[in-house]
Each structure stands twice: as structure tokens, then as C-alpha cells.
CSV table of C-alpha atoms in Angstrom, one decimal:
chain,number,residue,atom,x,y,z
A,1,MET,CA,-16.6,-26.9,14.4
A,2,PRO,CA,-18.6,-24.8,11.9
A,3,LEU,CA,-18.9,-26.2,8.3
A,4,ARG,CA,-18.4,-24.1,5.2
A,5,LYS,CA,-19.0,-25.1,1.6
A,6,PHE,CA,-16.2,-24.6,-0.9
A,7,GLY,CA,-17.3,-25.7,-4.4
A,8,LYS,CA,-19.3,-29.0,-3.9
A,9,GLU,CA,-17.6,-30.0,-0.7
A,10,PHE,CA,-18.1,-29.0,3.0
A,11,PHE,CA,-15.1,-28.3,5.2
A,12,SER,CA,-14.9,-27.8,9.0
A,13,VAL,CA,-13.5,-24.4,9.8
A,14,ASN,CA,-12.0,-22.9,12.9
A,15,ARG,CA,-14.3,-20.6,15.0
A,16,LEU,CA,-11.9,-17.7,14.3
A,17,THR,CA,-12.0,-18.3,10.6
A,18,GLU,CA,-15.8,-18.4,10.7
A,19,ARG,CA,-16.0,-15.2,12.7
A,20,PHE,CA,-13.9,-13.2,10.3
A,21,PHE,CA,-15.6,-14.8,7.2
A,22,GLU,CA,-18.9,-13.4,8.5
A,23,SER,CA,-17.4,-10.0,9.2
A,24,PRO,CA,-16.6,-7.3,6.6
A,25,VAL,CA,-12.9,-7.5,7.8
A,26,GLU,CA,-10.7,-10.1,6.1
A,27,LEU,CA,-7.4,-8.6,7.3
A,28,PHE,CA,-7.1,-8.5,11.1
A,29,SER,CA,-4.6,-8.0,13.9
A,30,GLN,CA,-4.2,-9.8,17.2
A,31,SER,CA,-6.0,-7.0,19.0
A,32,GLU,CA,-8.9,-7.4,16.6
A,33,VAL,CA,-9.0,-11.1,17.3
A,34,ALA,CA,-9.1,-10.3,21.0
A,35,VAL,CA,-12.2,-8.1,20.5
A,36,ALA,CA,-13.9,-10.6,18.2
A,37,MET,CA,-13.1,-13.8,20.2
A,38,PRO,CA,-13.8,-13.4,24.0
A,39,GLY,CA,-11.7,-15.7,26.2
A,40,SER,CA,-8.2,-16.1,27.4
A,41,ASP,CA,-5.0,-15.2,25.4
A,42,PHE,CA,-4.1,-18.8,25.6
A,43,SER,CA,-7.3,-20.0,23.9
A,44,ARG,CA,-7.1,-17.3,21.2
A,45,HIS,CA,-3.5,-18.2,20.5
A,46,GLY,CA,-4.6,-21.8,20.0
A,47,LEU,CA,-7.3,-20.8,17.6
A,48,ILE,CA,-4.8,-18.8,15.6
A,49,LYS,CA,-2.3,-21.6,15.5
A,50,ARG,CA,-4.9,-24.2,14.4
A,51,ALA,CA,-6.3,-21.9,11.7
A,52,MET,CA,-2.8,-21.3,10.3
A,53,SER,CA,-1.9,-25.0,10.4
A,54,LYS,CA,-5.0,-25.8,8.4
A,55,GLY,CA,-4.3,-23.1,5.9
A,56,GLU,CA,-7.5,-21.2,6.8
A,57,ILE,CA,-5.6,-17.9,7.6
A,58,ILE,CA,-2.3,-16.6,6.4
A,59,PRO,CA,0.2,-14.8,8.7
A,60,ILE,CA,1.4,-11.6,6.9
A,61,ARG,CA,3.7,-10.3,9.6
A,62,ARG,CA,3.9,-10.7,13.4
A,63,GLY,CA,0.4,-10.1,14.8
A,64,LEU,CA,-1.3,-9.5,11.4
A,65,TYR,CA,-3.3,-12.1,9.5
A,66,CYS,CA,-5.7,-12.4,6.5
A,67,LEU,CA,-8.1,-15.1,5.5
A,68,ALA,CA,-6.8,-17.7,3.0
A,69,PRO,CA,-8.2,-17.1,-0.6
A,70,ARG,CA,-10.8,-19.8,-0.4
A,71,ASN,CA,-12.3,-18.3,2.8
A,72,ARG,CA,-12.7,-14.7,1.4
A,73,LYS,CA,-15.9,-13.2,0.2
A,74,LYS,CA,-13.9,-10.7,-2.0
A,75,SER,CA,-10.4,-10.0,-3.3
A,76,LEU,CA,-7.8,-8.4,-1.0
A,77,SER,CA,-5.9,-5.4,-2.4
A,78,ILE,CA,-2.2,-5.3,-1.8
A,79,TYR,CA,-2.5,-1.6,-1.5
A,80,THR,CA,-4.9,-1.9,1.5
A,81,VAL,CA,-2.6,-4.6,3.0
A,82,SER,CA,0.4,-2.2,2.7
A,83,GLN,CA,-1.2,0.3,5.0
A,84,ARG,CA,-1.8,-2.3,7.7
A,85,ILE,CA,1.7,-3.8,7.5
A,86,TYR,CA,3.5,-0.5,8.4
A,87,GLY,CA,2.3,3.0,8.9
A,88,PRO,CA,1.6,5.8,8.7
A,89,SER,CA,2.2,5.2,5.0
A,90,TYR,CA,0.8,5.6,1.5
A,91,VAL,CA,1.5,3.9,-1.8
A,92,SER,CA,4.0,5.9,-3.8
A,93,MET,CA,6.9,5.9,-6.3
A,94,GLU,CA,7.0,3.2,-8.9
A,95,THR,CA,3.9,1.5,-7.6
A,96,ALA,CA,1.8,4.6,-7.7
A,97,LEU,CA,3.1,5.6,-11.1
A,98,SER,CA,2.1,2.1,-12.4
A,99,PHE,CA,-1.3,2.3,-10.7
A,100,HIS,CA,-2.0,5.7,-12.5
A,101,GLY,CA,-0.8,4.3,-15.8
A,102,TRP,CA,2.2,6.7,-16.0
A,103,ILE,CA,4.9,4.1,-16.5
A,104,PRO,CA,4.6,1.1,-18.8
A,105,GLU,CA,6.6,-1.4,-16.7
A,106,ALA,CA,5.0,-3.9,-14.4
A,107,VAL,CA,5.9,-3.4,-10.7
A,108,TYR,CA,6.5,-6.6,-8.7
A,109,SER,CA,6.7,-5.1,-5.2
A,110,CYS,CA,4.6,-2.5,-3.4
A,111,THR,CA,6.6,0.6,-2.6
A,112,CYS,CA,5.3,3.1,-0.1
A,113,ALA,CA,6.4,6.4,1.5
A,114,SER,CA,6.5,6.0,5.3
A,115,PHE,CA,6.5,8.4,8.2
A,116,GLY,CA,8.9,6.2,10.1
A,117,PRO,CA,12.2,4.6,9.3
A,118,ALA,CA,12.7,2.5,6.1
A,119,ARG,CA,11.5,-1.1,6.4
A,120,ASP,CA,11.1,-4.1,4.0
A,121,PHE,CA,8.6,-6.9,4.5
A,122,ASP,CA,8.7,-10.2,2.4
A,123,THR,CA,5.2,-11.7,3.0
A,124,PRO,CA,3.1,-14.5,1.5
A,125,LEU,CA,1.1,-11.7,-0.3
A,126,GLY,CA,4.2,-10.0,-1.8
A,127,VAL,CA,7.1,-7.8,-1.1
A,128,PHE,CA,6.4,-4.4,0.6
A,129,ASN,CA,9.1,-1.7,0.7
A,130,TYR,CA,8.7,1.4,2.9
A,131,ARG,CA,10.9,4.5,2.5
A,132,ARG,CA,10.9,7.6,4.7
A,133,VAL,CA,10.2,10.8,2.8
A,134,PRO,CA,10.5,13.9,5.0
A,135,GLN,CA,7.9,16.6,4.2
A,136,ASN,CA,5.8,19.3,6.0
A,137,VAL,CA,2.4,17.6,5.5
A,138,PHE,CA,2.8,13.9,5.1
A,139,TYR,CA,-0.6,13.3,3.3
A,140,ALA,CA,-0.4,16.3,1.0
A,141,ASP,CA,-1.6,15.3,-2.5
A,142,VAL,CA,-2.4,11.8,-1.3
A,143,GLU,CA,-5.7,10.4,-2.6
A,144,ARG,CA,-8.1,8.0,-1.1
A,145,HIS,CA,-9.2,5.3,-3.5
A,146,ALA,CA,-11.6,2.4,-3.3
A,147,ASP,CA,-11.7,-0.5,-5.7
A,148,ALA,CA,-14.7,-2.5,-7.0
A,149,ASP,CA,-14.6,-4.8,-3.9
A,150,GLY,CA,-14.6,-2.0,-1.5
A,151,ASN,CA,-10.9,-2.1,-0.6
A,152,VAL,CA,-9.8,1.3,0.5
A,153,PHE,CA,-6.2,2.6,0.3
A,154,LEU,CA,-4.1,5.8,0.2
A,155,MET,CA,-2.3,6.5,-3.1
A,156,ALA,CA,0.1,9.3,-4.0
A,157,SER,CA,-0.9,11.4,-6.9
A,158,PRO,CA,1.4,11.0,-9.9
A,159,ILE,CA,3.3,14.2,-9.2
A,160,LYS,CA,3.8,13.3,-5.6
A,161,ALA,CA,4.9,9.8,-6.5
A,162,LEU,CA,7.5,11.4,-8.8
A,163,ALA,CA,8.7,13.8,-6.1
A,164,ASP,CA,9.1,10.9,-3.6
A,165,TYR,CA,10.9,8.9,-6.3
A,166,ILE,CA,13.4,11.8,-6.9
A,167,TYR,CA,14.1,11.9,-3.1
A,168,ILE,CA,14.6,8.2,-2.6
A,169,LYS,CA,16.7,7.6,-5.7
A,170,ARG,CA,18.7,10.8,-5.0
A,171,LEU,CA,18.3,12.0,-8.5
A,172,ASN,CA,19.3,15.4,-9.9
A,173,TRP,CA,16.6,15.3,-12.6
A,174,ASN,CA,14.6,17.9,-14.4
A,175,ILE,CA,11.2,17.0,-15.9
A,176,GLU,CA,12.7,16.0,-19.3
A,177,ASP,CA,15.0,13.5,-17.5
A,178,ALA,CA,12.0,11.9,-15.7
A,179,SER,CA,10.0,11.7,-18.9
A,180,ALA,CA,12.8,10.1,-20.9
A,181,SER,CA,14.1,7.7,-18.2
A,182,LEU,CA,10.7,6.5,-17.0
A,183,ARG,CA,9.0,6.8,-20.4
A,184,ILE,CA,6.3,9.0,-19.2
A,185,GLU,CA,4.1,10.5,-22.0
A,186,PRO,CA,4.1,14.3,-22.3
A,187,ASP,CA,0.3,14.3,-22.4
A,188,GLN,CA,0.3,12.8,-18.9
A,189,LEU,CA,2.8,15.5,-17.6
A,190,ALA,CA,0.5,18.2,-19.0
A,191,THR,CA,-2.4,17.0,-16.8
A,192,VAL,CA,-0.7,18.5,-13.7
A,193,THR,CA,-1.5,22.1,-12.9
A,194,ALA,CA,0.9,24.9,-11.8
A,195,GLU,CA,-1.1,25.3,-8.6
A,196,GLN,CA,-0.6,21.6,-7.7
A,197,ILE,CA,3.2,21.9,-8.4
A,198,THR,CA,3.5,25.1,-6.3
A,199,ALA,CA,1.7,23.4,-3.3
A,200,LEU,CA,4.2,20.5,-3.4
A,201,ILE,CA,7.2,22.7,-3.8
A,202,GLU,CA,6.2,24.3,-0.5
A,203,ASN,CA,5.7,20.8,1.1
A,204,TYR,CA,9.2,19.5,0.6
A,205,SER,CA,12.5,21.0,1.9
A,206,ASN,CA,14.7,18.8,-0.2
A,207,LEU,CA,16.5,20.8,-2.9
A,208,ARG,CA,16.5,18.0,-5.5
A,209,ILE,CA,12.7,17.8,-5.3
A,210,LYS,CA,12.3,21.6,-5.4
A,211,ARG,CA,14.5,21.9,-8.5
A,212,PHE,CA,12.7,19.0,-10.2
A,213,LEU,CA,9.2,20.5,-9.5
A,214,ILE,CA,10.3,24.0,-10.6
A,215,SER,CA,11.6,22.6,-13.9
A,216,TRP,CA,8.2,21.0,-14.4
A,217,LYS,CA,6.3,24.2,-13.6
A,218,GLU,CA,8.5,26.1,-16.1
A,219,LYS,CA,7.8,23.5,-18.7
A,220,LEU,CA,4.0,24.1,-18.3
A,221,SER,CA,4.4,27.8,-18.9
A,222,GLN,CA,6.2,27.3,-22.2
């Protein structure tokens, strides 16, 4: 077995663990294991089972794994993980609002808008919630982000995160209600443009969202 140094000690590691340690991918599926590790399904299954039993890799959900923290070259973003657990999806609602610094509360689960039916996953890396949000263009006003470690993920803009939140919570809010209830600062609301609001009004068919966005646009014109 290959040896890898952790701190001052050397440990034997599974061939699968070594293979993904040397690659830029630290989050991988069974199909990616099949490409990386030639051989029979039986032998690959054995490698996965042994790596899990030794704590070298962590099962996230059926057929999806990541390297254990001591085997990683860089941190692993939960936002990146969220897009691999269930998709198509993007980070939205409370999680996106917290990411953008629009709400003061800490968020303890990763909430995403999904193209498919609602699902929840309780994983070793955290809790991931997916909620279906019907819209004309799924990725409208969704931004691609990359962190300092090169993790890439899709994040709703603050205005889209709020629109999705209105839909999922079934709220009949105007912009003043959202500002007061979520403790969003007026200066943050003012960073959104009328053009951005208009584009999202056209993207959603839900009347609660439309009324909310229209109230926001009217507030900007005052």
C-alpha cells in the first residue's frame, strides 16, 4: 500500500485514496472511481469499503464520497458539495442571504433551490435541503463563485434568494416586511437595480413573488 505522511508519522493508504489525493478532485462519485481505477466492479467496491472502514474517505450519500480531512490538500466547500448531492440546483434562500451578508443570523444547513422535487439529505458534512422553485429560466440571476481554495459553486444573488424564500415560505410580504422580519439593512436593498428586479418579475409566474418584487421596485423609485 502507498505511504502518506500526516504530521510526523507515515500511514499506509488505500490505492483509491492515493489516486484521488493526487488528483484535483476531492469529491467523487462511483462513476468517477470507475474511470480512475481500472478493474472489476468487485475490486473497486472492495477498495471503497476498505477506504471507508479506515476513515480515509467519507460517504456523503449513496454513490458519492469525499476524502477525509487529513487526506485533503485543500478545504472542501459545502456549497460545492451541495451541487453534487442533488441537482440541478443552486444555493439560495437563507444560505445565500447569509453568504452575501444580508442577514445577521448564522445558518446551520445549506438550503438550495432545485429543478426537481424537494429532498433533504443529512450527511457527515452537514444538512442539505433542496426545494423546488418553478421559474422560466432556472439559473437566471445565479452567480458563479470560486473561493480561495478553488472550490466553484452556484449562488443565487440576494434578490433571487429573497424571491425563492418568498415562494418556499408562502409569504405575502412587501419589501418592508422582508427588511423588518429578516433584519436586512436598507443600504443593502438599495444596491439592487430596477432592471434586475424587472428581469426577475418576468422570470417567475408566482403572484406572491411578483407582488413582492413590484413593491421593491416601487420603493426604489421613491
